[in-house]
Short mmCIF file of C-alpha atoms in Angstrom, two decimals:
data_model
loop_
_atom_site.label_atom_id
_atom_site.label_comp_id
_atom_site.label_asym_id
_atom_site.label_seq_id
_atom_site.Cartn_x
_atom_site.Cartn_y
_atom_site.Cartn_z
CA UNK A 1 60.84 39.09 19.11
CA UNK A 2 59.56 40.68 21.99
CA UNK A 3 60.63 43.06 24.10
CA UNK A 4 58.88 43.20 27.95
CA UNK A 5 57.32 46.47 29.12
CA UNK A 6 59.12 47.92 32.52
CA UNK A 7 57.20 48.23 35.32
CA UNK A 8 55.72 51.46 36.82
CA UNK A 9 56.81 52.62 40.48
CA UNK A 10 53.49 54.08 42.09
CA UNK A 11 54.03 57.38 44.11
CA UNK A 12 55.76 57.23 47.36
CA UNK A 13 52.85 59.41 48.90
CA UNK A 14 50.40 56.27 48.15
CA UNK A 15 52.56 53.71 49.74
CA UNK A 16 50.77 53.77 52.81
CA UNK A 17 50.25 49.83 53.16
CA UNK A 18 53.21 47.44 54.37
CA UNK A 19 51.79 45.83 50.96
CA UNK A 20 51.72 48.47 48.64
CA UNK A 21 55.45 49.74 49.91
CA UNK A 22 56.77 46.12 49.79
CA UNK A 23 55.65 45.45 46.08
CA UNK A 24 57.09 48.91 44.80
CA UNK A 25 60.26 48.23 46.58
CA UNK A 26 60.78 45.05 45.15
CA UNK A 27 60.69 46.38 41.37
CA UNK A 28 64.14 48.80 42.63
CA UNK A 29 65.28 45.79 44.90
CA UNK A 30 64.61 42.27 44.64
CA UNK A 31 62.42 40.73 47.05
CA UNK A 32 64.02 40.94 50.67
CA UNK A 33 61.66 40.89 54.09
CA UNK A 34 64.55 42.51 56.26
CA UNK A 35 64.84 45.41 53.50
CA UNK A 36 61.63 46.28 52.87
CA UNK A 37 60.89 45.98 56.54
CA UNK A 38 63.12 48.31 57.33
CA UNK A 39 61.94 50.83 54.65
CA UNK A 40 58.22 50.95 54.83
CA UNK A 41 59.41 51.51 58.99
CA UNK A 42 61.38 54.58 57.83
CA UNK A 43 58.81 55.31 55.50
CA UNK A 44 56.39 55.72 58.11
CA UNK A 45 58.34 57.40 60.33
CA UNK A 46 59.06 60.16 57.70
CA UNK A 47 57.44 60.20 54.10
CA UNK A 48 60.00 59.80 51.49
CA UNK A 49 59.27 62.04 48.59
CA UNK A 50 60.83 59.85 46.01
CA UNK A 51 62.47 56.99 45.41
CA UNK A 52 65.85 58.26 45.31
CA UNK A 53 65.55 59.13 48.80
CA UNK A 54 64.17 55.30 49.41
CA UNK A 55 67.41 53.92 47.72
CA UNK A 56 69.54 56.00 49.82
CA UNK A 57 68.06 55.41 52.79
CA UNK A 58 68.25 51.50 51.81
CA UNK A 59 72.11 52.24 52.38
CA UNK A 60 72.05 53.18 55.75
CA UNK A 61 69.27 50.51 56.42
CA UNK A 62 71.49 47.60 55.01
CA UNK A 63 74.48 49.15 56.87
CA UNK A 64 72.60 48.63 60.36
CA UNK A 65 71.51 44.94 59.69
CA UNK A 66 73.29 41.99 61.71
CA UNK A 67 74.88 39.11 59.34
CA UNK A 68 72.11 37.39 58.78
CA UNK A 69 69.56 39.91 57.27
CA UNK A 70 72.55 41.43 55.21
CA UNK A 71 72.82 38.01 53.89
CA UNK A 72 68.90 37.51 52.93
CA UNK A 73 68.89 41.06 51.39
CA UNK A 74 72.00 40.08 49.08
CA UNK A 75 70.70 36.51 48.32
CA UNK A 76 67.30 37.84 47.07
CA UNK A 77 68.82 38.82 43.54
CA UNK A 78 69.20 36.17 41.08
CA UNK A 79 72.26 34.80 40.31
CA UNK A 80 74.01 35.90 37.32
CA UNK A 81 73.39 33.49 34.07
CA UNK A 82 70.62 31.52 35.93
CA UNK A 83 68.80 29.46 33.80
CA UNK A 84 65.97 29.31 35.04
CA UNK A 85 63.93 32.14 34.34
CA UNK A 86 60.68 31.35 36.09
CA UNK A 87 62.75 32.38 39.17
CA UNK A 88 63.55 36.26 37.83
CA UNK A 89 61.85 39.46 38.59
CA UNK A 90 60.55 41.47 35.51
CA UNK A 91 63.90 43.45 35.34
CA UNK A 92 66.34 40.56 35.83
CA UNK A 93 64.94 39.40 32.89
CA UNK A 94 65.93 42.25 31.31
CA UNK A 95 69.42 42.72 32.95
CA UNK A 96 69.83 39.14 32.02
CA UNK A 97 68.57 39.10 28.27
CA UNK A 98 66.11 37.51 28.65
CA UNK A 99 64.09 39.70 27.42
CA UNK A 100 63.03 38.51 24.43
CA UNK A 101 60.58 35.12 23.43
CA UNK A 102 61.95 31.81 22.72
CA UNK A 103 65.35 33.31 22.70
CA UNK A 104 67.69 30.97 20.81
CA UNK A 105 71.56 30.17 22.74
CA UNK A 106 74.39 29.76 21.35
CA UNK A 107 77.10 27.32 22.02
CA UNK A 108 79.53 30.14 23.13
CA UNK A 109 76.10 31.52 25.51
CA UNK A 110 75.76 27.91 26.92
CA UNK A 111 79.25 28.02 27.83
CA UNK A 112 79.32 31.06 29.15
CA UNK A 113 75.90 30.01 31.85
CA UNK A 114 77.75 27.10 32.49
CA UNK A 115 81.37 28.96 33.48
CA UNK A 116 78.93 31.41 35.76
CA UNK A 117 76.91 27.93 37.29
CA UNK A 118 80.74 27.26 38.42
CA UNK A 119 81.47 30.95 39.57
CA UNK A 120 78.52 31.20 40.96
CA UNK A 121 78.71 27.56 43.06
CA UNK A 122 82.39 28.46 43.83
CA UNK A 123 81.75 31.95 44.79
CA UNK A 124 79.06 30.85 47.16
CA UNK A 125 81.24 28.00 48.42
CA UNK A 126 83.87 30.53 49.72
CA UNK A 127 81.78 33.57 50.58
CA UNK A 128 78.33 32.46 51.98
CA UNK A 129 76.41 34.34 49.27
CA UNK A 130 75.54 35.04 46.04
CA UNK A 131 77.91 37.02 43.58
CA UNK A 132 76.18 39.71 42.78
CA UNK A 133 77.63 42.80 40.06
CA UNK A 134 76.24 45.52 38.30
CA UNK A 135 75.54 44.31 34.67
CA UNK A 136 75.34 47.73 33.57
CA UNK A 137 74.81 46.49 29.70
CA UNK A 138 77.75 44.55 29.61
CA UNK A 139 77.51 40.87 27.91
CA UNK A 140 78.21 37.98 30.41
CA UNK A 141 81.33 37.43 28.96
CA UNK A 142 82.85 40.42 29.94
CA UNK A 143 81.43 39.73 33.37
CA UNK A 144 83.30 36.38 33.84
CA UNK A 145 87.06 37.84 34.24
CA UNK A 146 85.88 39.90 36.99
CA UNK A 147 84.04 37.31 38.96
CA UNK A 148 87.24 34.89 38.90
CA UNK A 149 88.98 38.20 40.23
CA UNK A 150 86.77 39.05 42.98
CA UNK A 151 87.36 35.19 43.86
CA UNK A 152 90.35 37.06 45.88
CA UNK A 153 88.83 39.33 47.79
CA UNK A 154 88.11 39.30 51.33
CA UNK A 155 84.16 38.07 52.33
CA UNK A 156 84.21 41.42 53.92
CA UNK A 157 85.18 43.18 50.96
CA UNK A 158 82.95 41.47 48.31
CA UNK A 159 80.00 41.86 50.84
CA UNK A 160 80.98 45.49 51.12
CA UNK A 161 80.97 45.25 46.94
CA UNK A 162 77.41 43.36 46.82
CA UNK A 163 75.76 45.64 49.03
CA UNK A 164 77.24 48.43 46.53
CA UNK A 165 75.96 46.98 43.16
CA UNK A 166 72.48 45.67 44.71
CA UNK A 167 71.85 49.83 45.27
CA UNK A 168 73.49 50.66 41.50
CA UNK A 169 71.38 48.39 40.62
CA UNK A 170 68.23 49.97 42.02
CA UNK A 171 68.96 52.81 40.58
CA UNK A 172 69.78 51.86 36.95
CA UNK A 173 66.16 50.31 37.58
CA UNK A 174 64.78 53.57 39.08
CA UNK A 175 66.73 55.66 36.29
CA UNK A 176 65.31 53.50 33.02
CA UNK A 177 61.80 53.61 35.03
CA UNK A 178 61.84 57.47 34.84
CA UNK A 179 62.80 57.75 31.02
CA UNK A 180 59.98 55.17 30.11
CA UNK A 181 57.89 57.08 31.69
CA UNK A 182 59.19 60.73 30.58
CA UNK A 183 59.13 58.85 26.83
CA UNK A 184 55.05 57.90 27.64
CA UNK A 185 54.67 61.69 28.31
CA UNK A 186 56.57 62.62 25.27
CA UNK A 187 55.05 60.35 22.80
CA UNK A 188 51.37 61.69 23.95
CA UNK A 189 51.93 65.22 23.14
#
């Protein structure tokens, strides 16, 4: 079995292209135009020295989009259990575990993808976007109850609680990024 390599964030200092800022961003965040938009223009404006300070200013940048580019930054992540894995970034892969080569499922793992295809399609149905949580390391399963609960929760709440997890996300990502690397250093001395 094996297990992929994480990918490597470039400085911030050499993300002087809308290109070269775009493709780092979308490692910490999935892919999402208004987002990374609205970074490399803050970027410009004012270096960022790292990309903590990217992530939190990704807070503020969400917080100022109208409806609809909130909506295209939340539906750029994958949805949770998605089969499909020709569709996931690098690190959803990994979030996802899927991971690992010609992974076999079980019946209870089948089940589980196909009682998050009808969270996900409900959740969508009511909200307008995709339910999106913090995985944090926790098997699907223990994911489920939680989805059926948010099910009750206002759209502004649960866009509120997107928005949230999308940037925990990022920096989980950013976090396991910087102790590969740090375990590179460590392992060449």
């Amino acid at each position: 079995r094996l297990k992929m390599e994480l990918p490597t964030l470039p400085p911030t200092s050499s993300l002087t292209s809308l290109e070269d800022f775009v493709n780092a961003v979308s490692i910490l965040f999935e892919p999402a135009p208004p987002l990374a938009k609205a970074l490399f223009e803050a970027h410009q404006k004012s270096a960022m020295k790292d990309y903590r300070t990217i992530i939190s200013v990704a807070k503020g940048a969400i917080g100022g989009m109208d409806s609809e580019a909130k909506l295209e930054v939340i539906n750029a992540h994958p949805r949770i259990g998605q089969k499909d894995a020709s569709k996931l970034s690098k690190f959803s892969k990994i979030e996802q575990g899927m991971a690992e080569e010609s992974k076999v499922i079980s019946v209870e793992e089948q089940k589980i993808l196909e009682d998050f295809k009808n969270l996900n399609a409900d959740y969508e149905k009511k909200f307008g976007f995709k339910f999106i949580i913090f995985v944090n390391g926790r098997p699907k399963k223990d994911l489920l109850p939680i989805g059926r609960k948010r099910m009750k929760n206002s759209r502004d709440m649960e866009l509120a609680t997107g928005i949230k997890a999308m940037l925990d996300i990022a920096l989980d990502r950013l976090k396991k990024i910087e102790q590969a690397e740090k375990a590179k250093k460590t392992s060449r001395l």
